[in-house]
mmCIF file of C-alpha atoms in Angstrom:
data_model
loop_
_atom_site.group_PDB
_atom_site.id
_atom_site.type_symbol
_atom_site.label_atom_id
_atom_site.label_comp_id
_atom_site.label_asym_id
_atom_site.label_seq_id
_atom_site.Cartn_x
_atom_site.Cartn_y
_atom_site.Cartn_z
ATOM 1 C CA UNK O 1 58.896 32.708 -25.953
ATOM 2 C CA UNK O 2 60.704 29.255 -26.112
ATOM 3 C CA UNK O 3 59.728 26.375 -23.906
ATOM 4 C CA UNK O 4 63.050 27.058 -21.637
ATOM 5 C CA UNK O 5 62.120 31.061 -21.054
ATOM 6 C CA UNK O 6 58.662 29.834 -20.405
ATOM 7 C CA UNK O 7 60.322 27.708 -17.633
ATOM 8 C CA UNK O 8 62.515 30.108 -15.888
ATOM 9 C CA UNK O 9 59.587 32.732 -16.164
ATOM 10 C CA UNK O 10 56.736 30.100 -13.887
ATOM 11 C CA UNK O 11 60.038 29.754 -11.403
ATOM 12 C CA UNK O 12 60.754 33.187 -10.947
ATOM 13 C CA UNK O 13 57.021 33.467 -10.368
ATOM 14 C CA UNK O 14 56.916 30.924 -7.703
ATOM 15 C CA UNK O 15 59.618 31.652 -6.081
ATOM 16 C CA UNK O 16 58.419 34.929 -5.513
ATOM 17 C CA UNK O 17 55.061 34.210 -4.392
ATOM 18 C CA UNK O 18 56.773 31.887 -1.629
ATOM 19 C CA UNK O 19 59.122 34.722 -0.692
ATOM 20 C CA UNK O 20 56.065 37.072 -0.046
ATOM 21 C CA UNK O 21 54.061 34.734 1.990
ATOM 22 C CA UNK O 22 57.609 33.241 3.781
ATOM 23 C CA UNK O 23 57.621 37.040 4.542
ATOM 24 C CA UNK O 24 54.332 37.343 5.861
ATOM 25 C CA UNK O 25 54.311 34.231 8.270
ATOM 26 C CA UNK O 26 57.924 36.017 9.772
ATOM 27 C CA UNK O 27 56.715 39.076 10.372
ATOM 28 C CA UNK O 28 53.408 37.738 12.562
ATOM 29 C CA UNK O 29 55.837 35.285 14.161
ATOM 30 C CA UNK O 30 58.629 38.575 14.827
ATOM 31 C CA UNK O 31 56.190 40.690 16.079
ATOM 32 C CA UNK O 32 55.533 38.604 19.910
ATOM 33 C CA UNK O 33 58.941 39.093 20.784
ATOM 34 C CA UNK O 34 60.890 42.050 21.071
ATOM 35 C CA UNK O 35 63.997 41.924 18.573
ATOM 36 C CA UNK O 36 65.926 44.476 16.775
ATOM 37 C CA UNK O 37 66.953 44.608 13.252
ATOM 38 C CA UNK O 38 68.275 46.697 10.893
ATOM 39 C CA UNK O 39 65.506 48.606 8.650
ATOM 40 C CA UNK O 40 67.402 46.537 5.381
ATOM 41 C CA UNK O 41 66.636 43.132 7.075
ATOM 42 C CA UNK O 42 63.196 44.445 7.793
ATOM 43 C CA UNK O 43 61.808 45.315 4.532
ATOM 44 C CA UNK O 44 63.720 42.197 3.182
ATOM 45 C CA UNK O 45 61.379 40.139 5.505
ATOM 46 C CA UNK O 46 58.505 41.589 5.426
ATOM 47 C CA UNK O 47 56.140 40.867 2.262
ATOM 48 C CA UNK O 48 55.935 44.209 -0.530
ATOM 49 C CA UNK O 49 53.105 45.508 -1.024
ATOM 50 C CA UNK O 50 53.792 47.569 -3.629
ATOM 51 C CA UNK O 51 55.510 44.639 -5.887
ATOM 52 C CA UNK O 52 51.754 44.054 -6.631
ATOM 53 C CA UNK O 53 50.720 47.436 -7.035
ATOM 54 C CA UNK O 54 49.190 47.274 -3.656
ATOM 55 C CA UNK O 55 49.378 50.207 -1.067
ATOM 56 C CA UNK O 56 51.289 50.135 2.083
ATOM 57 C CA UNK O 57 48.403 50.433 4.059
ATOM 58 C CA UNK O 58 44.507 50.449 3.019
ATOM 59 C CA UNK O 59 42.056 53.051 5.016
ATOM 60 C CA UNK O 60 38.122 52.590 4.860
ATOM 61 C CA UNK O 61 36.424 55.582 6.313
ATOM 62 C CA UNK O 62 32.568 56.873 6.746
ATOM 63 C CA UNK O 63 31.935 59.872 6.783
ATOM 64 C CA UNK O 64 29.265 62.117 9.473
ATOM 65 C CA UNK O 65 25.674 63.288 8.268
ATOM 66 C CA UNK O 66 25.658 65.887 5.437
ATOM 67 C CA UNK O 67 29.217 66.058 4.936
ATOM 68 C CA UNK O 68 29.955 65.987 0.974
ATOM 69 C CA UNK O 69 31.133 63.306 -0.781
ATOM 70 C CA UNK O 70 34.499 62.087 0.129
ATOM 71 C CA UNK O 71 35.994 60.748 3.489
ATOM 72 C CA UNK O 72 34.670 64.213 5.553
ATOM 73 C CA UNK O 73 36.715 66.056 7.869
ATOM 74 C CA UNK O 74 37.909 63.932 10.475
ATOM 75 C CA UNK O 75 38.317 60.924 8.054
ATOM 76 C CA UNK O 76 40.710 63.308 5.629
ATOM 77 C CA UNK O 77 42.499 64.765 9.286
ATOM 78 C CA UNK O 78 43.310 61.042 10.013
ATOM 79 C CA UNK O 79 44.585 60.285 7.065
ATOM 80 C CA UNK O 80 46.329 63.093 6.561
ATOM 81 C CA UNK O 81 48.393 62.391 10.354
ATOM 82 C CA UNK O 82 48.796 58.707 9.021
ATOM 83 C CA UNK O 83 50.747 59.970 5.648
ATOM 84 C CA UNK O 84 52.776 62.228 8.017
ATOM 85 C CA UNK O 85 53.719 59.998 10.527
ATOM 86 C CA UNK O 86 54.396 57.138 8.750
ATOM 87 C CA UNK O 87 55.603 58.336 5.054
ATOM 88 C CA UNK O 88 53.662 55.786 3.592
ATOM 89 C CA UNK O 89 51.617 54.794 0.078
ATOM 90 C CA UNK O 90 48.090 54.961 2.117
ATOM 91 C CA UNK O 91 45.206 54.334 0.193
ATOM 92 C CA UNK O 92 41.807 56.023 1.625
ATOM 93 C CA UNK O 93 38.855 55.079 0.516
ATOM 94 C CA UNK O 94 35.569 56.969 1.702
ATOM 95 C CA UNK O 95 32.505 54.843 1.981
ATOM 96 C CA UNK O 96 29.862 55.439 -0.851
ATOM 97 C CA UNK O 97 26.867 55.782 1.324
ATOM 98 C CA UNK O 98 24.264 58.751 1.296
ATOM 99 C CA UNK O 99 24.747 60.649 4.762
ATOM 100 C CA UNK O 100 21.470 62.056 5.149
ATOM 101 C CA UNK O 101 20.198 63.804 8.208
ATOM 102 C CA UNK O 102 17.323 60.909 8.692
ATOM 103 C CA UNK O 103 20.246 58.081 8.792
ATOM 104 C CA UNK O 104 18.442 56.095 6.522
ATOM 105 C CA UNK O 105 21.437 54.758 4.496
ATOM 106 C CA UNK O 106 23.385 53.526 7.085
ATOM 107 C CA UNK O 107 23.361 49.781 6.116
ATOM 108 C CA UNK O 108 24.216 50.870 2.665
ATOM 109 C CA UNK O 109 27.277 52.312 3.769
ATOM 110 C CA UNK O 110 28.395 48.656 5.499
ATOM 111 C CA UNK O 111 27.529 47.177 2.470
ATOM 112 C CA UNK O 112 30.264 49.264 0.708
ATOM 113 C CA UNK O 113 32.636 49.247 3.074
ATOM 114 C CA UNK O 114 32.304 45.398 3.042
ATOM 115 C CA UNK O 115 32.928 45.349 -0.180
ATOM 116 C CA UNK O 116 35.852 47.319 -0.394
ATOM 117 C CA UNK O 117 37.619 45.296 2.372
ATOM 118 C CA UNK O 118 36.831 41.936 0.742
ATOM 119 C CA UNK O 119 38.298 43.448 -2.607
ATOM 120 C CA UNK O 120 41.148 44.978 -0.892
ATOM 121 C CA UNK O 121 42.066 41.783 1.238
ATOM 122 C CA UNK O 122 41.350 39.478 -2.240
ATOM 123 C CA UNK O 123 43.685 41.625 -4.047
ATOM 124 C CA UNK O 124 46.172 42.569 -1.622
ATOM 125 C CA UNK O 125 46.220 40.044 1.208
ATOM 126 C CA UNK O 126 49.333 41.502 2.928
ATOM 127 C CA UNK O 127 48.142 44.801 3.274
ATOM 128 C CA UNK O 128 46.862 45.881 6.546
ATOM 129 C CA UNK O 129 43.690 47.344 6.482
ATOM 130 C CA UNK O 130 42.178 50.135 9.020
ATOM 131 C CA UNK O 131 38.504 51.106 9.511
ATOM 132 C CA UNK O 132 36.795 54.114 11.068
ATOM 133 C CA UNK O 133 33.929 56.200 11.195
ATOM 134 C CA UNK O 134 32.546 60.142 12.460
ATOM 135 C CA UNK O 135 29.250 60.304 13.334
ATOM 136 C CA UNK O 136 26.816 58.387 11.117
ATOM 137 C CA UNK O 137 29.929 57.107 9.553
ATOM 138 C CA UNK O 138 30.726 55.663 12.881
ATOM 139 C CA UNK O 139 27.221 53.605 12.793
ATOM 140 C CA UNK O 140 27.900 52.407 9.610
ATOM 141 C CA UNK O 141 31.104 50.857 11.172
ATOM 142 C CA UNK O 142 29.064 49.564 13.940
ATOM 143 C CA UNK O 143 27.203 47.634 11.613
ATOM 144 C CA UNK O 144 30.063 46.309 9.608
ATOM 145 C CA UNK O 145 32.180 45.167 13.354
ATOM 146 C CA UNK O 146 28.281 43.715 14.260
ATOM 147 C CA UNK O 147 27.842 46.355 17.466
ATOM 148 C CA UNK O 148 24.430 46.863 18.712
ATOM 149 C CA UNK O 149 23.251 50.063 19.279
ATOM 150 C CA UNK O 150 20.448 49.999 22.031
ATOM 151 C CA UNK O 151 20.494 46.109 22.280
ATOM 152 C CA UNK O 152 19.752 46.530 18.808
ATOM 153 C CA UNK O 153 21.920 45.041 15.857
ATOM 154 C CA UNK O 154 21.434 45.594 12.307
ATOM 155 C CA UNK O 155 22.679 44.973 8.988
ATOM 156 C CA UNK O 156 25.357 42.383 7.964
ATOM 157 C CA UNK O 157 28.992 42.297 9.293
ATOM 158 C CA UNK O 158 32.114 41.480 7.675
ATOM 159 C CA UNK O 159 32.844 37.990 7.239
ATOM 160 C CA UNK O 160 34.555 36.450 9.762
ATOM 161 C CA UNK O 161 37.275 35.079 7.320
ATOM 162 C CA UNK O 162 38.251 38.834 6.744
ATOM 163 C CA UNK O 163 37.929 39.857 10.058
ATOM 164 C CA UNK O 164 41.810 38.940 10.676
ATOM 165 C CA UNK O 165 42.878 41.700 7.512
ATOM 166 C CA UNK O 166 41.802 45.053 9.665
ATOM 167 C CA UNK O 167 44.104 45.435 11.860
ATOM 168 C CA UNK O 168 42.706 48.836 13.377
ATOM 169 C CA UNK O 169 39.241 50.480 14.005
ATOM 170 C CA UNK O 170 38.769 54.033 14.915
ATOM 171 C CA UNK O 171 35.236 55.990 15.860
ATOM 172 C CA UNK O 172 34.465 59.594 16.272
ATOM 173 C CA UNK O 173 31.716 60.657 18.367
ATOM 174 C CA UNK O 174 29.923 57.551 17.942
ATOM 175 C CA UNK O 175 26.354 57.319 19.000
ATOM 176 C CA UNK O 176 26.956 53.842 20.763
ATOM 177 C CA UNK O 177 28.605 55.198 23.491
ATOM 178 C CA UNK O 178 25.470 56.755 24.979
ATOM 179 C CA UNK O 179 23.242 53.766 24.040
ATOM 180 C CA UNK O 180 24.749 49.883 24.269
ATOM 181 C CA UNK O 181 28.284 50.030 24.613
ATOM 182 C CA UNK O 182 31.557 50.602 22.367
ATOM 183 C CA UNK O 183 32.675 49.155 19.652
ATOM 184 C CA UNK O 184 35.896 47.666 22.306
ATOM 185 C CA UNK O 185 33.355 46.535 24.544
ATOM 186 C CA UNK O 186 31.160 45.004 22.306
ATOM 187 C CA UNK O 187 33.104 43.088 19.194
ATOM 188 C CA UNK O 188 34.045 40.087 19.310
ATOM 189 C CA UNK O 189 36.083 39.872 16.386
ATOM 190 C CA UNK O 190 37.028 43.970 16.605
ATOM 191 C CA UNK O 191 37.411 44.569 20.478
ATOM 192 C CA UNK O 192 40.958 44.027 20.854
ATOM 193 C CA UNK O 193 42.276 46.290 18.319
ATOM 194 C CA UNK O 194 39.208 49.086 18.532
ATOM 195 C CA UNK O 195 39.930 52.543 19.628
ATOM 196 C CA UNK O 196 36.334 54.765 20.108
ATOM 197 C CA UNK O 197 37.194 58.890 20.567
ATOM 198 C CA UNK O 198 34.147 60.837 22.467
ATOM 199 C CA UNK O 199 34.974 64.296 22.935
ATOM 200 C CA UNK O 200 33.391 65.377 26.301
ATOM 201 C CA UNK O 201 31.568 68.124 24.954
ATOM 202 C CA UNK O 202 29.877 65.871 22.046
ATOM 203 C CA UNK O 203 26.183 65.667 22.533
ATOM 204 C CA UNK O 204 25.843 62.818 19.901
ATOM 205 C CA UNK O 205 28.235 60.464 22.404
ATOM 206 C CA UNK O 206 28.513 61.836 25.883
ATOM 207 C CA UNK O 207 25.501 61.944 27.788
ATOM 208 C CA UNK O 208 26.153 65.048 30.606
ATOM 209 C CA UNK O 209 26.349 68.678 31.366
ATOM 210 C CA UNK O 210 28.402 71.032 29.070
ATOM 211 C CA UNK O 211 27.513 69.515 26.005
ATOM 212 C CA UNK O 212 27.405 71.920 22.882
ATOM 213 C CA UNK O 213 26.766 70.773 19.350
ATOM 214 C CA UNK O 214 30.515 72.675 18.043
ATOM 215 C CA UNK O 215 31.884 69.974 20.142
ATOM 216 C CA UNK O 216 30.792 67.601 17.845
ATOM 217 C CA UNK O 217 31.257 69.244 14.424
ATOM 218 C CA UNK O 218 34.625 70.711 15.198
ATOM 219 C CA UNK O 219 35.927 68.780 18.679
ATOM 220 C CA UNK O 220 38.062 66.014 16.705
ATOM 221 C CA UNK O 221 40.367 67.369 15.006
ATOM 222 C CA UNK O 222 43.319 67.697 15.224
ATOM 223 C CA UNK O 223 43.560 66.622 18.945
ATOM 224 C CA UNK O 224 41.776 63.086 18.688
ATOM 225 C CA UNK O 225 42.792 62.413 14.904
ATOM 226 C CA UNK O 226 46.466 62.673 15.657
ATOM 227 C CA UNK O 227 45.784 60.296 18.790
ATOM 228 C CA UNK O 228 43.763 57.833 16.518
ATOM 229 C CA UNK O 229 47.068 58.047 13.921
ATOM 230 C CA UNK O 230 48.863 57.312 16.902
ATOM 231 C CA UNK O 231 47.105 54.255 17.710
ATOM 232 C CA UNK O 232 46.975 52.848 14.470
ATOM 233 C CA UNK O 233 50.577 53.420 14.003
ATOM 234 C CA UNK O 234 51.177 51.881 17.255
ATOM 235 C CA UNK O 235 49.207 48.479 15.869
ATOM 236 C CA UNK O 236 50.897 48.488 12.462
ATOM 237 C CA UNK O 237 53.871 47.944 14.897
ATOM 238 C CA UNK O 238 52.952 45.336 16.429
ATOM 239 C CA UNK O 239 52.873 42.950 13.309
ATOM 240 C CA UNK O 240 55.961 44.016 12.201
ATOM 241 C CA UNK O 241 59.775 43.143 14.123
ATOM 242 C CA UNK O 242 60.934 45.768 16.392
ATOM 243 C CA UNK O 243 62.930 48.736 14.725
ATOM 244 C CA UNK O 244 64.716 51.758 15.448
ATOM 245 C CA UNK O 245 63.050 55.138 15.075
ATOM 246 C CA UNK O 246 64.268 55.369 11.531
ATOM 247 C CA UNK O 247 62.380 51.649 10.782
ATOM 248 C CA UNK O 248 59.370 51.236 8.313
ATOM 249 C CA UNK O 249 56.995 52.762 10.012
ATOM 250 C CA UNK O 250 58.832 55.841 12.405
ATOM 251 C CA UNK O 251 57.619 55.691 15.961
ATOM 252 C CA UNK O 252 54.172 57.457 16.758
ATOM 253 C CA UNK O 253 55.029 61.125 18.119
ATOM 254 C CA UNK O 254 55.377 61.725 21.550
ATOM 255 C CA UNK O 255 55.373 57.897 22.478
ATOM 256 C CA UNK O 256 58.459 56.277 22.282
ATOM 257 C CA UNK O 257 57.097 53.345 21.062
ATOM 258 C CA UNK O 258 59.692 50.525 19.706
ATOM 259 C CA UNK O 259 57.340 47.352 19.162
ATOM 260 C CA UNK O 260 57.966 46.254 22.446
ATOM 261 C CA UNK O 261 55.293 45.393 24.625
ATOM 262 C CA UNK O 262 54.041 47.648 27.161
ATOM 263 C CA UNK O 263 56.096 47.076 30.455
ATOM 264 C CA UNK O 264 59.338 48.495 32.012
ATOM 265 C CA UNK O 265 60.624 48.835 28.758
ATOM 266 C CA UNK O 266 63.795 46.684 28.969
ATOM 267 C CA UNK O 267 65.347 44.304 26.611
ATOM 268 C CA UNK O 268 67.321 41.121 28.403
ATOM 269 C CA UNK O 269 70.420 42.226 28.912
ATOM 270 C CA UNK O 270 69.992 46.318 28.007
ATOM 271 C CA UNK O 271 68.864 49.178 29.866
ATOM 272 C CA UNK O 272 65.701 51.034 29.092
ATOM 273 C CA UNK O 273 64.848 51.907 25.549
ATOM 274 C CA UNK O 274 65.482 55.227 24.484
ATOM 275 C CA UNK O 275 62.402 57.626 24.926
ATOM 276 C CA UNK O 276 60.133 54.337 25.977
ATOM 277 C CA UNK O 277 56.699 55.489 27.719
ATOM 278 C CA UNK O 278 53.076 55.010 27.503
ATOM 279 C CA UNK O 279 51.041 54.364 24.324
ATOM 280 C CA UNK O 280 49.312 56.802 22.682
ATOM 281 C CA UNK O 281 46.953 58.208 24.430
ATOM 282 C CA UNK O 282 44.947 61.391 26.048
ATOM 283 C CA UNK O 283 47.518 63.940 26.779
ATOM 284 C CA UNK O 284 47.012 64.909 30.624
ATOM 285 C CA UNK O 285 47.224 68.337 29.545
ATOM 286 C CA UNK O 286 44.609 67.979 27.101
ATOM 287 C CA UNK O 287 40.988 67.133 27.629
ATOM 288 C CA UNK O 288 40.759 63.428 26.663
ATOM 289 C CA UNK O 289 37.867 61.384 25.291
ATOM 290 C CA UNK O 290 35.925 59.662 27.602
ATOM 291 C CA UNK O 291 36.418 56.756 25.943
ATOM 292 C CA UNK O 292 39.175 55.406 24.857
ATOM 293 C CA UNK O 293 39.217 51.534 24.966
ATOM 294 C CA UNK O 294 41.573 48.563 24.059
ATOM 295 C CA UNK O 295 40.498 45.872 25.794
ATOM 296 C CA UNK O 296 43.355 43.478 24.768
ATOM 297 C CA UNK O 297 46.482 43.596 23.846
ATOM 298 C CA UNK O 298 47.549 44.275 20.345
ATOM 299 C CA UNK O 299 48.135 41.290 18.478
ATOM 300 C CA UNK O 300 47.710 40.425 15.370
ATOM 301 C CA UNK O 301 44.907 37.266 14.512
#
């Protein structure tokens, strides 16, 4: 390669790097106000993944106690409504941890989901990154947001410094509910974009009457994994400008969501937004969790 191709190739190159991270700072900045744009101007503005062989969107899961190998049943549900929903390259990576019926393994399990986040967010820094957990798996995410169960913390968290790269974390039947608190309640770095599912009828989370041990293994799906799809889709919104239903990421079924902020659903200057309601949440119709916490907005930080 002459000295001149060798030139024009290091421009191209940092041109392009500046393009993807001139990208990334617009899309944080787009995503506090409610704007429209057309879905060409959005992908043109926000930074691509794939032009770095990196997935749209990057899914750690744990799975519950004894389940095989692989991201379990409710982990593979939720990824499963995510693909659907959103028609994206999602990448879903089960935590390598042994899920034994004494729990022993646990901090083993942060490790590697630790590990996997740091690699994903070194690799791939513009890819947003959701976490969750059923059962045990959902105590190995405690550990890795730094939630105490009982008062009692163990095991290291995620750095702070990649704390900002997960944009969503999702629990199923998590044993912290009965014994120190959610995830939501208790994370400081986590607790504004945490979402905890307890199925009333789940022994392992909801202290009560009318508890039975099926509503455990088989009370979260599909009910509470298409709500958890719902709420991360709803977050991977908000860092992104506001779109029309057709957009980059479709709107989360059933809740008209448009980016916009939750509030009378009204643009300056327009009437209300076409199908604009609630976020994701329990259907009335439907039993609904007994927890389901966000303590703070959405935002992206």
């Amino acid at each position: 390669m002459s000295i001149s191709r060798k030139t024009r190739f290091a421009s191209r190159r940092a041109w392009s790097r500046g393009f993807r991270w001139a990208g990334l700072g617009a899309a944080a900045v787009l995503a506090g106000g409610a704007l429209t744009a057309a879905p060409s101007a959005i992908q043109s503005a926000v930074p691509s993944a794939k032009a770095d062989n990196c997935p749209d969107i990057a899914l750690t899961f744990a799975r519950g106690t004894d389940e095989p190998n692989g991201l379990g049943l409710v982990g593979q549900a939720l990824v499963d409504s995510l693909r659907q929903n959103t028609g994206k390259n999602i990448d879903a990576y089960p935590v390598n941890y042994r899920a034994t019926l004494l729990q022993l393994h646990g901090n083993d399990g942060a490790k590697d989901a630790i590990k996997h986040i740091k690699d994903v967010a070194d690799k791939c820094p513009a890819t947003p990154q959701v976490l969750g957990g059923y059962s045990q798996g959902a105590s190995v995410v405690d550990i890795v947001t730094g939630t105490h169960i009982g008062g009692v913390g163990w095991g290291d968290s995620l750095p702070p410094q990649y704390a900002s790269h997960v944009i969503a974390v999702t629990t199923f039947g998590n044993p912290a509910d009965r014994s120190g608190g959610t995830i939501a309640a208790q994370s400081a770095m986590f607790g504004a974009k945490a979402v905890d599912y307890c199925n009333p009828e789940d022994p392992i989370c909801h202290a009560g009457q009318g508890n039975e041990w099926k509503g455990h293994t088989d009370g979260y799906v599909p009910v509470y994994t298409s709500q958890a799809a719902s709420f991360v889709q709803t977050r991977l919104l908000s860092l992104l400008p506001a779109t029309t239903p057709g957009g980059p990421l479709g709107v989360p079924p059933g809740s008209g969501y448009l980016g916009v902020p939750p509030g009378p659903g009204q643009l300056p200057g327009q009437g209300p937004l076409p199908g604009q309601g609630p976020l994701p949440g329990p259907n009335p119709n439907v039993p609904g969790p007994t927890v389901v916490s966000q303590t703070k907005p959405a935002a992206f930080h």
